[in-house]
Amino acid sequence: KLSLTQTARASQTAKGRLADNTGSSRYGESVKCFKFYKRKRKHFVLPCYIMADYWKSQAKKFCDFCKCWIADNKPSIGFHESGKRHKENVAKRISEIRKNSVKSYQEEIQVDQEMKKMEEEALKAYMKDLQENPDYTSKKILEETERRKQELEESVKQTKGSEESQGEGAKGEESQTVSAASTSKVWYEAKSDEGYTYYWNTNTAESKWEPPEEGFVSIKEQELQK
């Protein structure tokens, strides 16, 4: 059996070893201390502390080009991005993006061409309907012509009223201006129900798609006359 003096010395020695050692050496000494007290536990009881290391996870960063995880710190990121594999994957991704962009642009051009083709076909179909149904077209043109004539007559009446209030001299000049404006341009700009622009003659009720060479009264001018 150990004496009290030997027990105290052993306790101090164990405590000194635990205080001085660090890291793995501290862990080894702690294990020795534990084994020593385990053998002598019949004679005395003394708490023994064993230092245990613990693992702490580091932050990770996912590389979308390489589909892998790397440490989230500047040295690791720089080392990974300067690698050959990462550069090849980046170049591959850029190439795919360019191919997709070119494909999208070509598809957009194709859609525009198809829309233009559809518009041309719709215009041809409309012209064909006009040729096959002249009665309907003539009716629409006559109605439009009659409406325009009524508007012109009302504007002439208003002009005559203002001429009478201003005197005989002004009356002659105004009447000449109105008559010249009404007789010089017999073609009027108009729009169909589908939104297409055409031109019609107030005297002959003729209509055509091309602007007449002798001039015409635009829609804007017609609105100003109102």
mmCIF file of C-alpha atoms in Angstrom:
data_model
loop_
_atom_site.group_PDB
_atom_site.id
_atom_site.type_symbol
_atom_site.label_atom_id
_atom_site.label_comp_id
_atom_site.label_asym_id
_atom_site.label_seq_id
_atom_site.Cartn_x
_atom_site.Cartn_y
_atom_site.Cartn_z
ATOM 1 C CA LYS A 1 0.000 0.000 0.000
ATOM 2 C CA LEU A 2 1.095 3.595 -0.692
ATOM 3 C CA SER A 3 1.560 6.091 2.039
ATOM 4 C CA LEU A 4 -0.223 9.429 2.094
ATOM 5 C CA THR A 5 2.988 11.196 1.064
ATOM 6 C CA GLN A 6 3.429 8.948 -1.986
ATOM 7 C CA THR A 7 -0.203 9.437 -2.910
ATOM 8 C CA ALA A 8 0.088 13.236 -2.764
ATOM 9 C CA ARG A 9 3.253 13.184 -4.871
ATOM 10 C CA ALA A 10 1.612 10.979 -7.475
ATOM 11 C CA SER A 11 -1.380 13.306 -7.595
ATOM 12 C CA GLN A 12 0.809 16.371 -8.084
ATOM 13 C CA THR A 13 2.813 14.588 -10.770
ATOM 14 C CA ALA A 14 -0.356 13.669 -12.678
ATOM 15 C CA LYS A 15 -1.712 17.198 -12.443
ATOM 16 C CA GLY A 16 1.597 18.638 -13.674
ATOM 17 C CA ARG A 17 1.624 16.310 -16.627
ATOM 18 C CA LEU A 18 -1.919 17.283 -17.576
ATOM 19 C CA ALA A 19 -1.090 20.997 -17.334
ATOM 20 C CA ASP A 20 2.197 20.906 -19.285
ATOM 21 C CA ASN A 21 1.363 18.633 -22.196
ATOM 22 C CA THR A 22 -0.657 19.845 -25.255
ATOM 23 C CA GLY A 23 -2.202 18.238 -28.365
ATOM 24 C CA SER A 24 -1.546 14.563 -28.936
ATOM 25 C CA SER A 25 1.119 14.390 -26.217
ATOM 26 C CA ARG A 26 -1.439 15.716 -23.738
ATOM 27 C CA TYR A 27 -3.865 13.048 -24.837
ATOM 28 C CA GLY A 28 -1.205 10.332 -24.422
ATOM 29 C CA GLU A 29 -0.241 11.505 -20.977
ATOM 30 C CA SER A 30 -3.895 11.663 -20.002
ATOM 31 C CA VAL A 31 -4.329 8.042 -21.029
ATOM 32 C CA LYS A 32 -1.297 7.033 -18.960
ATOM 33 C CA CYS A 33 -2.673 8.982 -16.006
ATOM 34 C CA PHE A 34 -5.999 7.223 -16.345
ATOM 35 C CA LYS A 35 -4.357 3.794 -16.465
ATOM 36 C CA PHE A 36 -2.195 4.652 -13.438
ATOM 37 C CA TYR A 37 -5.144 5.674 -11.311
ATOM 38 C CA LYS A 38 -7.121 2.710 -12.544
ATOM 39 C CA ARG A 39 -4.500 0.386 -11.077
ATOM 40 C CA LYS A 40 -4.295 2.338 -7.818
ATOM 41 C CA ARG A 41 -7.995 3.165 -7.441
ATOM 42 C CA LYS A 42 -8.235 0.904 -4.363
ATOM 43 C CA HIS A 43 -5.963 3.198 -2.384
ATOM 44 C CA PHE A 44 -7.200 6.676 -3.353
ATOM 45 C CA VAL A 45 -9.671 8.443 -5.586
ATOM 46 C CA LEU A 46 -8.527 11.436 -7.668
ATOM 47 C CA PRO A 47 -10.402 12.917 -10.664
ATOM 48 C CA CYS A 48 -8.540 12.535 -13.930
ATOM 49 C CA TYR A 49 -9.408 14.724 -16.958
ATOM 50 C CA ILE A 50 -8.817 13.354 -20.451
ATOM 51 C CA MET A 51 -8.530 15.918 -23.267
ATOM 52 C CA ALA A 52 -10.272 14.826 -26.449
ATOM 53 C CA ASP A 53 -9.850 16.524 -29.838
ATOM 54 C CA TYR A 54 -13.000 17.383 -31.850
ATOM 55 C CA TRP A 55 -13.494 17.914 -35.590
ATOM 56 C CA LYS A 56 -15.029 21.103 -36.949
ATOM 57 C CA SER A 57 -16.340 21.218 -40.519
ATOM 58 C CA GLN A 58 -15.090 23.982 -42.812
ATOM 59 C CA ALA A 59 -17.225 26.074 -45.151
ATOM 60 C CA LYS A 60 -17.599 24.613 -48.632
ATOM 61 C CA LYS A 61 -18.177 26.226 -52.018
ATOM 62 C CA PHE A 62 -19.785 24.458 -54.983
ATOM 63 C CA CYS A 63 -18.185 24.931 -58.402
ATOM 64 C CA ASP A 64 -20.980 24.969 -60.968
ATOM 65 C CA PHE A 65 -18.555 24.416 -63.852
ATOM 66 C CA CYS A 66 -16.819 21.331 -62.404
ATOM 67 C CA LYS A 67 -19.802 20.092 -60.330
ATOM 68 C CA CYS A 68 -17.705 19.596 -57.205
ATOM 69 C CA TRP A 69 -17.224 21.059 -53.721
ATOM 70 C CA ILE A 70 -14.125 23.022 -52.677
ATOM 71 C CA ALA A 71 -13.043 24.797 -49.511
ATOM 72 C CA ASP A 72 -14.527 28.287 -49.258
ATOM 73 C CA ASN A 73 -11.311 30.272 -48.855
ATOM 74 C CA LYS A 74 -9.240 32.350 -51.240
ATOM 75 C CA PRO A 75 -6.231 30.003 -51.548
ATOM 76 C CA SER A 76 -8.397 26.960 -52.293
ATOM 77 C CA ILE A 77 -10.630 28.849 -54.716
ATOM 78 C CA GLY A 78 -7.656 30.374 -56.527
ATOM 79 C CA PHE A 79 -5.905 27.012 -56.786
ATOM 80 C CA HIS A 80 -9.046 25.373 -58.168
ATOM 81 C CA GLU A 81 -9.831 28.112 -60.700
ATOM 82 C CA SER A 82 -6.257 28.098 -62.016
ATOM 83 C CA GLY A 83 -6.432 24.364 -62.658
ATOM 84 C CA LYS A 84 -6.590 22.909 -66.161
ATOM 85 C CA ARG A 85 -9.823 21.021 -65.603
ATOM 86 C CA HIS A 86 -11.668 24.107 -64.353
ATOM 87 C CA LYS A 87 -10.491 26.205 -67.315
ATOM 88 C CA GLU A 88 -11.596 23.513 -69.767
ATOM 89 C CA ASN A 89 -15.027 23.325 -68.150
ATOM 90 C CA VAL A 90 -15.393 27.125 -68.278
ATOM 91 C CA ALA A 91 -14.446 27.177 -71.976
ATOM 92 C CA LYS A 92 -16.930 24.383 -72.627
ATOM 93 C CA ARG A 93 -19.732 26.273 -70.877
ATOM 94 C CA ILE A 94 -18.985 29.475 -72.842
ATOM 95 C CA SER A 95 -19.079 27.493 -76.087
ATOM 96 C CA GLU A 96 -22.473 26.022 -75.155
ATOM 97 C CA ILE A 97 -23.837 29.484 -74.346
ATOM 98 C CA ARG A 98 -22.683 30.805 -77.724
ATOM 99 C CA LYS A 99 -24.274 27.879 -79.547
ATOM 100 C CA ASN A 100 -27.549 28.407 -77.703
ATOM 101 C CA SER A 101 -27.472 32.138 -78.478
ATOM 102 C CA VAL A 102 -26.915 31.490 -82.184
ATOM 103 C CA LYS A 103 -29.704 28.913 -82.173
ATOM 104 C CA SER A 104 -32.100 31.335 -80.458
ATOM 105 C CA TYR A 105 -31.223 34.072 -82.964
ATOM 106 C CA GLN A 106 -31.842 31.727 -85.890
ATOM 107 C CA GLU A 107 -35.168 30.653 -84.407
ATOM 108 C CA GLU A 108 -36.163 34.303 -83.976
ATOM 109 C CA ILE A 109 -35.308 35.045 -87.607
ATOM 110 C CA GLN A 110 -37.315 32.010 -88.695
ATOM 111 C CA VAL A 111 -40.328 33.179 -86.679
ATOM 112 C CA ASP A 112 -40.088 36.655 -88.233
ATOM 113 C CA GLN A 113 -39.955 35.144 -91.711
ATOM 114 C CA GLU A 114 -42.964 32.956 -90.991
ATOM 115 C CA MET A 115 -44.933 35.934 -89.648
ATOM 116 C CA LYS A 116 -44.053 37.964 -92.729
ATOM 117 C CA LYS A 117 -45.115 35.077 -94.927
ATOM 118 C CA MET A 118 -48.433 34.789 -93.077
ATOM 119 C CA GLU A 119 -49.066 38.520 -93.503
ATOM 120 C CA GLU A 120 -48.357 38.291 -97.220
ATOM 121 C CA GLU A 121 -50.691 35.312 -97.554
ATOM 122 C CA ALA A 122 -53.393 37.150 -95.610
ATOM 123 C CA LEU A 123 -53.035 40.169 -97.896
ATOM 124 C CA LYS A 124 -53.259 37.957 -100.978
ATOM 125 C CA ALA A 125 -56.363 36.273 -99.583
ATOM 126 C CA TYR A 126 -57.917 39.666 -98.885
ATOM 127 C CA MET A 127 -57.180 40.876 -102.420
ATOM 128 C CA LYS A 128 -58.647 37.666 -103.770
ATOM 129 C CA ASP A 129 -61.825 38.210 -101.751
ATOM 130 C CA LEU A 130 -62.094 41.729 -103.116
ATOM 131 C CA GLN A 131 -61.799 40.439 -106.665
ATOM 132 C CA GLU A 132 -64.294 37.627 -106.110
ATOM 133 C CA ASN A 133 -66.814 39.865 -104.288
ATOM 134 C CA PRO A 134 -66.873 43.164 -106.213
ATOM 135 C CA ASP A 135 -70.387 43.950 -105.026
ATOM 136 C CA TYR A 136 -69.302 43.947 -101.385
ATOM 137 C CA THR A 137 -66.264 46.089 -102.174
ATOM 138 C CA SER A 138 -68.274 48.542 -104.274
ATOM 139 C CA LYS A 139 -70.862 48.829 -101.528
ATOM 140 C CA LYS A 140 -68.237 49.678 -98.942
ATOM 141 C CA ILE A 141 -66.573 52.202 -101.229
ATOM 142 C CA LEU A 142 -69.897 53.853 -102.122
ATOM 143 C CA GLU A 143 -70.813 54.130 -98.450
ATOM 144 C CA GLU A 144 -67.449 55.683 -97.699
ATOM 145 C CA THR A 145 -67.790 58.015 -100.699
ATOM 146 C CA GLU A 146 -71.233 59.156 -99.599
ATOM 147 C CA ARG A 147 -70.001 59.839 -96.096
ATOM 148 C CA ARG A 148 -67.049 61.843 -97.397
ATOM 149 C CA LYS A 149 -69.321 63.883 -99.680
ATOM 150 C CA GLN A 150 -71.602 64.753 -96.795
ATOM 151 C CA GLU A 151 -68.641 65.885 -94.742
ATOM 152 C CA LEU A 152 -67.408 68.030 -97.639
ATOM 153 C CA GLU A 153 -70.832 69.590 -98.108
ATOM 154 C CA GLU A 154 -71.030 70.470 -94.431
ATOM 155 C CA SER A 155 -67.572 72.005 -94.514
ATOM 156 C CA VAL A 156 -68.519 74.029 -97.623
ATOM 157 C CA LYS A 157 -71.654 75.308 -95.900
ATOM 158 C CA GLN A 158 -69.655 76.393 -92.876
ATOM 159 C CA THR A 159 -67.149 78.107 -95.143
ATOM 160 C CA LYS A 160 -69.905 79.939 -97.024
ATOM 161 C CA GLY A 161 -71.368 81.184 -93.757
ATOM 162 C CA SER A 162 -68.028 82.646 -92.709
ATOM 163 C CA GLU A 163 -67.590 84.213 -96.159
ATOM 164 C CA GLU A 164 -70.898 86.073 -95.900
ATOM 165 C CA SER A 165 -69.882 87.584 -92.566
ATOM 166 C CA GLN A 166 -66.512 88.771 -93.907
ATOM 167 C CA GLY A 167 -67.741 90.496 -97.070
ATOM 168 C CA GLU A 168 -67.969 89.995 -100.750
ATOM 169 C CA GLY A 169 -64.224 90.187 -101.481
ATOM 170 C CA ALA A 170 -63.267 87.656 -98.851
ATOM 171 C CA LYS A 171 -66.188 85.507 -99.934
ATOM 172 C CA GLY A 172 -64.834 85.230 -103.467
ATOM 173 C CA GLU A 173 -61.348 84.278 -102.301
ATOM 174 C CA GLU A 174 -62.590 81.683 -99.802
ATOM 175 C CA SER A 175 -64.923 80.063 -102.311
ATOM 176 C CA GLN A 176 -62.113 79.777 -104.844
ATOM 177 C CA THR A 177 -59.844 78.177 -102.218
ATOM 178 C CA VAL A 178 -62.469 75.643 -101.125
ATOM 179 C CA SER A 179 -63.450 74.780 -104.665
ATOM 180 C CA ALA A 180 -59.801 74.383 -105.645
ATOM 181 C CA ALA A 181 -59.153 72.118 -102.658
ATOM 182 C CA SER A 182 -62.233 70.011 -103.369
ATOM 183 C CA THR A 183 -61.669 69.691 -107.119
ATOM 184 C CA SER A 184 -57.882 69.414 -107.237
ATOM 185 C CA LYS A 185 -57.738 66.215 -105.169
ATOM 186 C CA VAL A 186 -60.330 63.590 -105.897
ATOM 187 C CA TRP A 187 -58.415 60.748 -104.264
ATOM 188 C CA TYR A 188 -58.855 60.139 -100.535
ATOM 189 C CA GLU A 189 -56.824 57.947 -98.233
ATOM 190 C CA ALA A 190 -58.794 55.337 -96.241
ATOM 191 C CA LYS A 191 -58.281 52.160 -94.229
ATOM 192 C CA SER A 192 -60.058 48.832 -94.595
ATOM 193 C CA ASP A 193 -61.585 46.871 -91.723
ATOM 194 C CA GLU A 194 -58.405 44.780 -91.597
ATOM 195 C CA GLY A 195 -56.244 47.899 -91.192
ATOM 196 C CA TYR A 196 -54.832 48.061 -94.758
ATOM 197 C CA THR A 197 -54.469 51.457 -96.440
ATOM 198 C CA TYR A 198 -56.132 52.042 -99.802
ATOM 199 C CA TYR A 199 -57.159 55.048 -101.924
ATOM 200 C CA TRP A 200 -60.552 55.766 -103.477
ATOM 201 C CA ASN A 201 -61.784 58.256 -106.062
ATOM 202 C CA THR A 202 -64.803 60.365 -105.089
ATOM 203 C CA ASN A 203 -65.809 60.860 -108.718
ATOM 204 C CA THR A 204 -65.428 57.369 -110.174
ATOM 205 C CA ALA A 205 -65.659 55.293 -106.942
ATOM 206 C CA GLU A 206 -62.449 53.583 -108.053
ATOM 207 C CA SER A 207 -60.117 52.163 -105.389
ATOM 208 C CA LYS A 208 -56.497 51.025 -105.506
ATOM 209 C CA TRP A 209 -53.679 50.139 -103.151
ATOM 210 C CA GLU A 210 -50.925 52.322 -104.627
ATOM 211 C CA PRO A 211 -50.853 56.083 -103.864
ATOM 212 C CA PRO A 212 -52.093 58.078 -106.893
ATOM 213 C CA GLU A 213 -49.523 60.220 -108.691
ATOM 214 C CA GLU A 214 -51.841 63.249 -108.867
ATOM 215 C CA GLY A 215 -51.970 63.390 -105.090
ATOM 216 C CA PHE A 216 -54.557 62.545 -102.461
ATOM 217 C CA VAL A 217 -56.153 63.878 -99.297
ATOM 218 C CA SER A 218 -54.566 62.103 -96.342
ATOM 219 C CA ILE A 219 -56.502 60.884 -93.312
ATOM 220 C CA LYS A 220 -54.879 63.572 -91.200
ATOM 221 C CA GLU A 221 -56.005 66.305 -93.596
ATOM 222 C CA GLN A 222 -59.507 64.876 -93.597
ATOM 223 C CA GLU A 223 -59.593 65.049 -89.801
ATOM 224 C CA LEU A 224 -58.473 68.683 -89.925
ATOM 225 C CA GLN A 225 -61.310 69.486 -92.326
ATOM 226 C CA LYS A 226 -63.768 68.206 -89.728
#
